[in-house]
Short mmCIF file of C-alpha atoms in Angstrom, two decimals:
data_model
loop_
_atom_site.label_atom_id
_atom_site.label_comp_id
_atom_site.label_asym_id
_atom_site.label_seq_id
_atom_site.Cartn_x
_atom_site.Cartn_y
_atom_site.Cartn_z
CA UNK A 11 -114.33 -46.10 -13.33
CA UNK A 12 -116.83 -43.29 -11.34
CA UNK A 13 -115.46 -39.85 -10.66
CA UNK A 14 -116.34 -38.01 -7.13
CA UNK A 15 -116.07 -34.11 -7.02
CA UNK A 16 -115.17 -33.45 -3.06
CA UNK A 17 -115.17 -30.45 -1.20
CA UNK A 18 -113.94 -30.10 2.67
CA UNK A 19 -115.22 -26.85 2.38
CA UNK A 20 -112.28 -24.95 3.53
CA UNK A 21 -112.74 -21.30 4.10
CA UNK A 22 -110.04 -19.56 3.51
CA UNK A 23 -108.16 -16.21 1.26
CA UNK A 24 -108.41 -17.54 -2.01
CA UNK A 25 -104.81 -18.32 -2.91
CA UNK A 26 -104.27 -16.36 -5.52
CA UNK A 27 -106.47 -12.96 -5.28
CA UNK A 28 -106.24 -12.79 -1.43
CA UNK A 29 -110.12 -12.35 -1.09
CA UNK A 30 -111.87 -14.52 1.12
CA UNK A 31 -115.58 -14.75 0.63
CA UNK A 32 -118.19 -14.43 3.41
CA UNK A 33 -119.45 -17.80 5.17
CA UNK A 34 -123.18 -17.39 3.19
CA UNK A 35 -121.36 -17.17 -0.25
CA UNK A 36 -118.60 -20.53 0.45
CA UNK A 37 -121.77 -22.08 1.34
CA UNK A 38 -123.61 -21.11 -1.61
CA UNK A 39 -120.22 -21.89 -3.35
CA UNK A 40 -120.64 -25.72 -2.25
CA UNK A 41 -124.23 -25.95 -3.36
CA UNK A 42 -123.61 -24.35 -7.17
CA UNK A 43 -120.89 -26.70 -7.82
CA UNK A 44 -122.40 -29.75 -6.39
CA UNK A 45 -125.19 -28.92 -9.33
CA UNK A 46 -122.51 -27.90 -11.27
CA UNK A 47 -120.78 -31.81 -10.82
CA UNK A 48 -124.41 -33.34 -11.79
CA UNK A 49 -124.62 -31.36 -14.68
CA UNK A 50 -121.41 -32.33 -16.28
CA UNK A 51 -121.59 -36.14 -15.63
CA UNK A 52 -120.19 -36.69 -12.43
CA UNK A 53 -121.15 -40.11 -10.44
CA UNK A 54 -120.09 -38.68 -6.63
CA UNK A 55 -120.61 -35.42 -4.79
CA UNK A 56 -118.75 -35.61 -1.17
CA UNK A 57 -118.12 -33.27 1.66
CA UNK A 58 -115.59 -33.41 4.49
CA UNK A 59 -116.68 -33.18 7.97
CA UNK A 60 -113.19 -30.70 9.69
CA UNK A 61 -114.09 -28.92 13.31
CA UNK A 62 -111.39 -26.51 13.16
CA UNK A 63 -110.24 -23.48 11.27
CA UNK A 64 -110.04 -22.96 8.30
CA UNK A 65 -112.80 -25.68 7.37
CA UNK A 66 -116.54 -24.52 7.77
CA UNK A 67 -117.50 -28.31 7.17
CA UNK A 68 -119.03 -29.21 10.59
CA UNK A 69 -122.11 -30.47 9.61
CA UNK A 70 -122.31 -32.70 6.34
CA UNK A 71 -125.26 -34.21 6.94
CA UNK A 72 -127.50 -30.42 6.30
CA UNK A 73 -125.13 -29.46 3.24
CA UNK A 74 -125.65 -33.04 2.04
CA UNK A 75 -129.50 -32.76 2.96
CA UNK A 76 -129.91 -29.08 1.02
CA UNK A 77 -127.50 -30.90 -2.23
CA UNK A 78 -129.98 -33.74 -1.89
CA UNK A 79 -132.82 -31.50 -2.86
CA UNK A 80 -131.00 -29.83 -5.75
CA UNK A 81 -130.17 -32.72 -7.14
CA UNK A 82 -131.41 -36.23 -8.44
CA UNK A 83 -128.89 -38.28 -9.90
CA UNK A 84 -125.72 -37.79 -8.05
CA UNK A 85 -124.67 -40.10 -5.11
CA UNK A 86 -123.79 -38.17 -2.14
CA UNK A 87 -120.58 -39.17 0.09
CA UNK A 88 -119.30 -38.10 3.19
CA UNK A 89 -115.45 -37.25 2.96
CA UNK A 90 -115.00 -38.41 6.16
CA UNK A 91 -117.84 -38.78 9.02
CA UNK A 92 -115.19 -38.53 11.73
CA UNK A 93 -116.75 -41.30 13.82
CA UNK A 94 -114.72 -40.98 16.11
CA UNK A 95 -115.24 -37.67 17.28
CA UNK A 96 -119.26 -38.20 17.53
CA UNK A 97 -122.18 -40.36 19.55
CA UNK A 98 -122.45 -42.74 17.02
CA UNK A 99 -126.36 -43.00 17.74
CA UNK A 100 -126.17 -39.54 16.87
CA UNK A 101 -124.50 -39.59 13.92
CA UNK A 102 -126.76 -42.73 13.03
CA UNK A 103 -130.15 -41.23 13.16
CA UNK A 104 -128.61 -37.60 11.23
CA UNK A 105 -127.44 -39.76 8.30
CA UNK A 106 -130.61 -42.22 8.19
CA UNK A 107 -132.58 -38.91 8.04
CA UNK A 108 -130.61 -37.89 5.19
CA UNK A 109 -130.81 -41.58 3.13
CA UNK A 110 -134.44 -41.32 3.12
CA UNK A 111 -134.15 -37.39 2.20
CA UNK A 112 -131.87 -38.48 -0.66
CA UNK A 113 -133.59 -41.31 -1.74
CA UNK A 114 -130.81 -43.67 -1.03
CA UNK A 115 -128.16 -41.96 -3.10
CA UNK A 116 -125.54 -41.95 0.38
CA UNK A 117 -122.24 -43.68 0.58
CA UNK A 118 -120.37 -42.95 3.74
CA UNK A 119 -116.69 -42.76 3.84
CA UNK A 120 -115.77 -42.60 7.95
CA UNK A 121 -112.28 -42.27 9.63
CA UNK A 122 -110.47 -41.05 12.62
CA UNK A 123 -110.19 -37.62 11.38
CA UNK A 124 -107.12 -35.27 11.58
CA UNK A 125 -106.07 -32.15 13.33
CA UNK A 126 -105.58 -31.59 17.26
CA UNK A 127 -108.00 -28.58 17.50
CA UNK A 128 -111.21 -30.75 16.73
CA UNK A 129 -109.73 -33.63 18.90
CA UNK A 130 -109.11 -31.14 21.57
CA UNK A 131 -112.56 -29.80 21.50
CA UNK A 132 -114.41 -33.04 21.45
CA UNK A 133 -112.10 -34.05 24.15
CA UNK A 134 -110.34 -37.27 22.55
CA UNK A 135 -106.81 -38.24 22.98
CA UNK A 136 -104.14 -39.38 20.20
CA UNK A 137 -104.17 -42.64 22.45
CA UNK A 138 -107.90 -43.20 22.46
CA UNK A 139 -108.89 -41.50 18.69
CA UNK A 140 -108.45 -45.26 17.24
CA UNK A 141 -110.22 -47.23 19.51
CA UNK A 142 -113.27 -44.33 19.79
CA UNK A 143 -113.36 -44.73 15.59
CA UNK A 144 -113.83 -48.72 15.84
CA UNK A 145 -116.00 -48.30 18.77
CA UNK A 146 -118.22 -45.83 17.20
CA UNK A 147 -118.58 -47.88 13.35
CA UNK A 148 -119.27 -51.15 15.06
CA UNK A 149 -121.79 -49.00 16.98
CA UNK A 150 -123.46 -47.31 14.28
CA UNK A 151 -123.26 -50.86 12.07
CA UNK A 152 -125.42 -52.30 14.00
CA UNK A 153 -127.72 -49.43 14.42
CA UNK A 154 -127.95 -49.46 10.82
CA UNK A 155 -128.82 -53.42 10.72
CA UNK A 156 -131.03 -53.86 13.24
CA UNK A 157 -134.03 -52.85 14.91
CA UNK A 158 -132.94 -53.35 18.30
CA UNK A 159 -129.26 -53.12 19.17
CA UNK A 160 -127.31 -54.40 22.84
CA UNK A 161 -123.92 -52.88 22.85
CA UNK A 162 -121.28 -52.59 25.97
CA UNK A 163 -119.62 -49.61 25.28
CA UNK A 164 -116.25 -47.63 26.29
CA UNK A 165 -117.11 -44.37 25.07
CA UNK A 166 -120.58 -43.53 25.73
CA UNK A 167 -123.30 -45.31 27.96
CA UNK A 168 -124.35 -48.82 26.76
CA UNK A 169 -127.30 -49.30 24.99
CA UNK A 170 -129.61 -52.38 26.04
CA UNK A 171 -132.22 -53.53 23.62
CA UNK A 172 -132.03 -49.73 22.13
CA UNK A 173 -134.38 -48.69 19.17
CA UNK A 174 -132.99 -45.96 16.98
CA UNK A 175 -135.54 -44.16 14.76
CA UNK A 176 -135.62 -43.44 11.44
CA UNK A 177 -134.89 -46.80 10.51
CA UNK A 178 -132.54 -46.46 7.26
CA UNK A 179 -133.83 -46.36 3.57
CA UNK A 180 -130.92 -48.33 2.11
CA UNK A 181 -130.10 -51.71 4.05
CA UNK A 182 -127.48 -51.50 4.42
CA UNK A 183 -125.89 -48.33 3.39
CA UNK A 184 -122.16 -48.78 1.85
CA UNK A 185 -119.35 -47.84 4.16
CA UNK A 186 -115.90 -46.38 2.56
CA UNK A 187 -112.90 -46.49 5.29
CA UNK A 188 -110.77 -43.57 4.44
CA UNK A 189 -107.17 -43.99 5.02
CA UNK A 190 -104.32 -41.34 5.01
CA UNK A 191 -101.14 -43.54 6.65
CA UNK A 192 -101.91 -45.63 8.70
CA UNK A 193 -103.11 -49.87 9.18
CA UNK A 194 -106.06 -49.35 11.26
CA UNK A 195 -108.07 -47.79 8.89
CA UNK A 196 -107.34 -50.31 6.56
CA UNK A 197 -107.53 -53.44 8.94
CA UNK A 198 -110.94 -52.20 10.01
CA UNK A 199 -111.95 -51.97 6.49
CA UNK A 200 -111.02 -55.74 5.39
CA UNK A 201 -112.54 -56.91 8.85
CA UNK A 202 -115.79 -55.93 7.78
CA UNK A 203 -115.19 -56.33 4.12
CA UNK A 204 -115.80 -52.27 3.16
CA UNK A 205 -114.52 -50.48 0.67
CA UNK A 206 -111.45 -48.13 1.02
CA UNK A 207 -110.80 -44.77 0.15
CA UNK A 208 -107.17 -44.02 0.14
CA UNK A 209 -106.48 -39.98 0.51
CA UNK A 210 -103.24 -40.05 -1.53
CA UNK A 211 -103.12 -36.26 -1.50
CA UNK A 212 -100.13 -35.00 0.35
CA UNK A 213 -97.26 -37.65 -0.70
CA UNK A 214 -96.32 -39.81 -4.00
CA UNK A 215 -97.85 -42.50 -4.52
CA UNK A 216 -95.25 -45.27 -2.25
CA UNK A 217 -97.02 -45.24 1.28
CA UNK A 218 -100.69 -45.14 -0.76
CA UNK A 219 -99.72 -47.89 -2.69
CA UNK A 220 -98.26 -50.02 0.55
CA UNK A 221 -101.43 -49.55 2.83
CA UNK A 222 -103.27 -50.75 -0.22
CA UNK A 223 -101.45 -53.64 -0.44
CA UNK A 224 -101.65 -54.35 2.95
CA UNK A 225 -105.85 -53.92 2.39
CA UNK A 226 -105.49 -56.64 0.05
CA UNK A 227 -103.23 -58.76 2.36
CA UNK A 228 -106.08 -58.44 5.58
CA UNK A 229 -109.28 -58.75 3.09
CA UNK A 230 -107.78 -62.21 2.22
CA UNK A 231 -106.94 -62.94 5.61
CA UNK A 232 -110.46 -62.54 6.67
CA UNK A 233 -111.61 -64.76 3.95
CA UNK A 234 -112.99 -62.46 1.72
CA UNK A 235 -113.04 -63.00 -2.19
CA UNK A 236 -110.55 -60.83 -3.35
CA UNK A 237 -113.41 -60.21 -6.70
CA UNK A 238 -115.35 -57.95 -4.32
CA UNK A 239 -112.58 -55.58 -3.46
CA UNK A 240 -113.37 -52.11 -4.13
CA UNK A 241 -110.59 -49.17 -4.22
CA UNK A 242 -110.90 -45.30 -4.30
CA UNK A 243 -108.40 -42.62 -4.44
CA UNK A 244 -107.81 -38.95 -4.04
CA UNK A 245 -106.04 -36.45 -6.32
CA UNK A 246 -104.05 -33.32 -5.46
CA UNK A 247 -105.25 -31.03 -7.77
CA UNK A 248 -106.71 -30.78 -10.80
CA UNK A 249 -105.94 -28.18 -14.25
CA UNK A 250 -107.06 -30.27 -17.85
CA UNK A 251 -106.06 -28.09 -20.56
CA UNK A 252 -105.82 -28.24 -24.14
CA UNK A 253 -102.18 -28.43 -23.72
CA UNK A 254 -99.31 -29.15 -21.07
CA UNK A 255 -98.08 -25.55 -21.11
CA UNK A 256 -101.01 -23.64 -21.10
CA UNK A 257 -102.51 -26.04 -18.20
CA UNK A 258 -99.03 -25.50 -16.20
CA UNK A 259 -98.88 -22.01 -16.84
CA UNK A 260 -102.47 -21.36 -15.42
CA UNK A 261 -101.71 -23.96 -12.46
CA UNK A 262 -98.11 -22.05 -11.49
CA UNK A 263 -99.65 -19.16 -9.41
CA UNK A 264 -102.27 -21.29 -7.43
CA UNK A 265 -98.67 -23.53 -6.62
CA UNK A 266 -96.51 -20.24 -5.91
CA UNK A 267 -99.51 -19.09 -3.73
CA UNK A 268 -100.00 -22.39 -1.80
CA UNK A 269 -96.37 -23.14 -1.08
CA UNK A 270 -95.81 -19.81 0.58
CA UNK A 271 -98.81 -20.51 2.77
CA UNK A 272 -97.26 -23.61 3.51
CA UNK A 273 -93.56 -21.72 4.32
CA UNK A 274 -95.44 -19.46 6.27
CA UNK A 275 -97.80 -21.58 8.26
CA UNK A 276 -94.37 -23.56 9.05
CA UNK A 277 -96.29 -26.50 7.34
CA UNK A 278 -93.96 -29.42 5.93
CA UNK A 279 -93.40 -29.10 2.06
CA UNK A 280 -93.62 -32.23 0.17
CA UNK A 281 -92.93 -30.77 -3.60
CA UNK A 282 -90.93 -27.44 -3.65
CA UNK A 283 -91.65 -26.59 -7.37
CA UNK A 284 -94.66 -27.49 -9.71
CA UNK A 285 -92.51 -29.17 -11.65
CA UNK A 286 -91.85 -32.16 -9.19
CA UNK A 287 -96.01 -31.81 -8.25
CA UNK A 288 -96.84 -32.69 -11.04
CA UNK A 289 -94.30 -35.15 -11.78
CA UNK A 290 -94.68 -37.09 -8.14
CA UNK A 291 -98.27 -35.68 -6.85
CA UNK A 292 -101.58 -37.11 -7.45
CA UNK A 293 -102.30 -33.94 -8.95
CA UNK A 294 -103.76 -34.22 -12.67
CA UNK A 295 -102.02 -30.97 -14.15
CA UNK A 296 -101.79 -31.21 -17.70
CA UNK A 297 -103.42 -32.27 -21.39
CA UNK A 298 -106.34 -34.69 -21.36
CA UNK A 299 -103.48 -37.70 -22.86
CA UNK A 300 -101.52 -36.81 -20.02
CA UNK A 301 -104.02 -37.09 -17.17
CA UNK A 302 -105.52 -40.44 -18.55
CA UNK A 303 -101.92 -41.85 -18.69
CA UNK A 304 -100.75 -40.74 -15.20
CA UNK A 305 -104.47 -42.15 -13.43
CA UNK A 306 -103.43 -45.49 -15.33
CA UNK A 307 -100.13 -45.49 -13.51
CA UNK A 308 -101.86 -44.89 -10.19
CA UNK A 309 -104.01 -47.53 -10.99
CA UNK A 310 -101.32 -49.58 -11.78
CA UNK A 311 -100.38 -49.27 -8.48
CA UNK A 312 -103.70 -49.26 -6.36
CA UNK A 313 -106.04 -51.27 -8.63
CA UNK A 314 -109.06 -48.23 -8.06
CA UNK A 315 -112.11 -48.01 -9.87
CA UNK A 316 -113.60 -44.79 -7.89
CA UNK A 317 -111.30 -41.29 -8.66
CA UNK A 318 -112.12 -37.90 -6.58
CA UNK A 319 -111.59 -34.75 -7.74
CA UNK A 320 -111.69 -31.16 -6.85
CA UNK A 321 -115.01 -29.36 -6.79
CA UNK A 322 -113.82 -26.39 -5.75
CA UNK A 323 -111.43 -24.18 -7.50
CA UNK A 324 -109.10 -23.51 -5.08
CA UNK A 325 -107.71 -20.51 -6.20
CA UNK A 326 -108.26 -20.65 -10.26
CA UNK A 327 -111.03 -18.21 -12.03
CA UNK A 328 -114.43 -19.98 -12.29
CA UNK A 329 -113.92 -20.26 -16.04
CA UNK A 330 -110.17 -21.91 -15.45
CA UNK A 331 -112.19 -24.84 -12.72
CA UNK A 332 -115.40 -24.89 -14.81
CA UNK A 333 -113.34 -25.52 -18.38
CA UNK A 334 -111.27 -27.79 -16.92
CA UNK A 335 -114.15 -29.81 -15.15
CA UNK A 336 -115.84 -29.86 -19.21
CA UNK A 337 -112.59 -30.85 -20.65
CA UNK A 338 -112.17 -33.70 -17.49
CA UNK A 339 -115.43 -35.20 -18.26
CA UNK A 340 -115.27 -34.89 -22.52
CA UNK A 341 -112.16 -36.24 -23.09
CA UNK A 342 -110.51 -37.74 -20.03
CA UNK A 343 -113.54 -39.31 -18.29
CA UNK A 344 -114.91 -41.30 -21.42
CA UNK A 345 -111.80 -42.98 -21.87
CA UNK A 346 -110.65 -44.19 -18.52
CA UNK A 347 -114.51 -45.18 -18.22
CA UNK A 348 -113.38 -47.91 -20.89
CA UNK A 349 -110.28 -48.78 -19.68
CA UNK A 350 -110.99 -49.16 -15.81
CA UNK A 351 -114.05 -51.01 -14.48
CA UNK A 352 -116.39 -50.23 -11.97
CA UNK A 353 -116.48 -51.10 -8.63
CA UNK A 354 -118.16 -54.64 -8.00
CA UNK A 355 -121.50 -53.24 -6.45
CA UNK A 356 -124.33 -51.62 -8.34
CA UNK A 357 -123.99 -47.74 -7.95
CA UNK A 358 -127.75 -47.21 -7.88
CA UNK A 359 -129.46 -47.32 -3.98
CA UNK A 360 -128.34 -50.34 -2.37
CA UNK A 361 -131.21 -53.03 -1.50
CA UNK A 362 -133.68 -49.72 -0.34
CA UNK A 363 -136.24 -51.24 2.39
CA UNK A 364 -140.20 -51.45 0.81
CA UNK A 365 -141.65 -50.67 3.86
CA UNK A 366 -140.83 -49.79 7.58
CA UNK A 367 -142.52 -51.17 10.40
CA UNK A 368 -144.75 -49.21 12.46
CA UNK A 369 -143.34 -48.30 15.94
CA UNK A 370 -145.19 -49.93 18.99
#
């Protein structure tokens, strides 16, 4: 199993204390504890791409790009590229810039997005945010394959015979559909035979588990071998502590403080005590025994061999997060390693191009 630390980079009071840090030090935030994620072992470092408050994560691609030069091991994910919202020639040539800058180390994950202040400010309808999303990925997919691409287009003007510049490092790079609730996500996915990343943040596990299924139902209908199916999930939250009680007892005021922002934004609430989060969440709130035994029900359930977590701490001390990232990785890490395999691709660059050929 690999292990993803994900930030959407939301910029907010912290929970807790109230205090809400300037826009240069969440920034600086992102960068320390995507060094912070390579240094303790992780395999993914991803960041969300949100055009509305309270998310500062409008441009990936130049956090990703300033992460790539800090680090050298890590993969780098988007989490999601909201292709649907963007020119996907655009979007191409920023994220071919940044797989040579990153030497190949960049997985995509791309979806619809959420939220109806970005839609509204991009100008995209709930009617038309679906068939913009396919649009745009079959778009850039072809970019991304070939040198010279003929499209007829809905959404922005056609391209005839178009060459796109830089042409990409990896070929091709790997493609994650994210998927929250609903079947086109996941249809588009299996079509194409990508990976999916199921969000499975904000409900139990039921409706995760039933798009899943229905992945696995459309990859086979497309005629792909079922072997090659790869499966990531999100978590909720994350406290590892030596012990159930003291990990619940330092997790209770980061609930307290979220569900009153919840009551008070007149957002719905899923779990109304930590209790029943931790019990019916994908949060991972408790002793390293516990944590491996609840991702082994989830995977029970989804059949995943990719697991994101946290990077930011989200309203515990630095110490709480940074201890309970050391515990994650020294005794909950090693072991579900063991237990649940990899995905069926190599995680190193994926078939990087020798040479490019010189423009004309």
């Amino acid at each position: 199993m690999r292990f993803l630390a994900i930030t959407l980079i939301v910029h907010r009071p912290d929970p807790v204390t109230g205090r809400r840090k300037s826009t240069h030090d969440r920034f600086r935030e992102v960068l320390d504890n995507a060094v912070l994620a390579e240094e303790l072992g992780f395999d993914g470092f991803g960041v969300g791409e949100r055009h509305e408050r309270p998310f500062i994560s409008s441009s990936p691609t130049v956090v990703l790009s300033h992460v790539a030069a800090l680090t050298r091991r890590i993969r780098l994910f988007t989490a999601v590229t909201t292709l649907s919202l963007l020119d996907p020639v655009r979007a191409y040539e920023d994220y071919a810039t940044l797989d040579h800058l990153a030497e190949g180390r960049l997985d995509l994950i791309i979806g619809k997005g959420n939220g109806s202040a970005q839609r509204e400010l991009f100008h995209v309808t709930p009617e038309d945010q679906w068939d913009r999303n396919a649009e745009s990925y079959e778009v850039f997919r072809q970019l991304w394959r070939q040198d010279r691409v003929t499209a007829k287009t809905r959404f922005r003007p056609e391209l005839t015979d178009a060459e796109v510049w830089p042409r990409p490092y990896q070929r091709p790079v790997r493609v994650w559909h994210g998927s929250a609730t609903s079947r086109e996500s996941v249809d588009l996915a299996a079509r194409h035979g990508d990976p999916l990343f199921s969000a499975n943040v904000t409900h139990p596990v039921e409706p995760y588990a039933e798009l899943i299924r229905h992945y696995r139902e459309r990859w086979e209908h497309y005629g792909h071998d079922p072997a090659d199916i790869a499966v990531g999930a999100g978590t909720a939250g994350l406290l590892v502590a030596p012990t159930s009680q003291q990990a619940l007892a330092a997790y209770r005021p980061v609930f307290e403080a979220n569900l009153a922002f919840f009551r008070r934004a007149g957002l719905p609430v899923v779990f109304e005590t930590l209790e029943d989060f931790v019990a019916r969440s994908s949060a991972l709130i408790g002793s390293p025994q516990q944590v491996v035994e609840k991702v082994h029900r989830y995977h029970e359930q989804f059949g995943h061999t990719v697991l994101h977590l946290h990077a930011d701490a989200g309203g515990l001390t630095d110490t709480q997060h940074r201890n309970s990232l050391e515990l994650f990785q020294s005794a909950v890490a090693p072991v579900l390693r063991k237990d649940i395999p990899d995905p069926p691709f190599p995680w190193a660059p994926v078939d990087p191009a020798a040479e490019e050929p010189a423009p004309v």
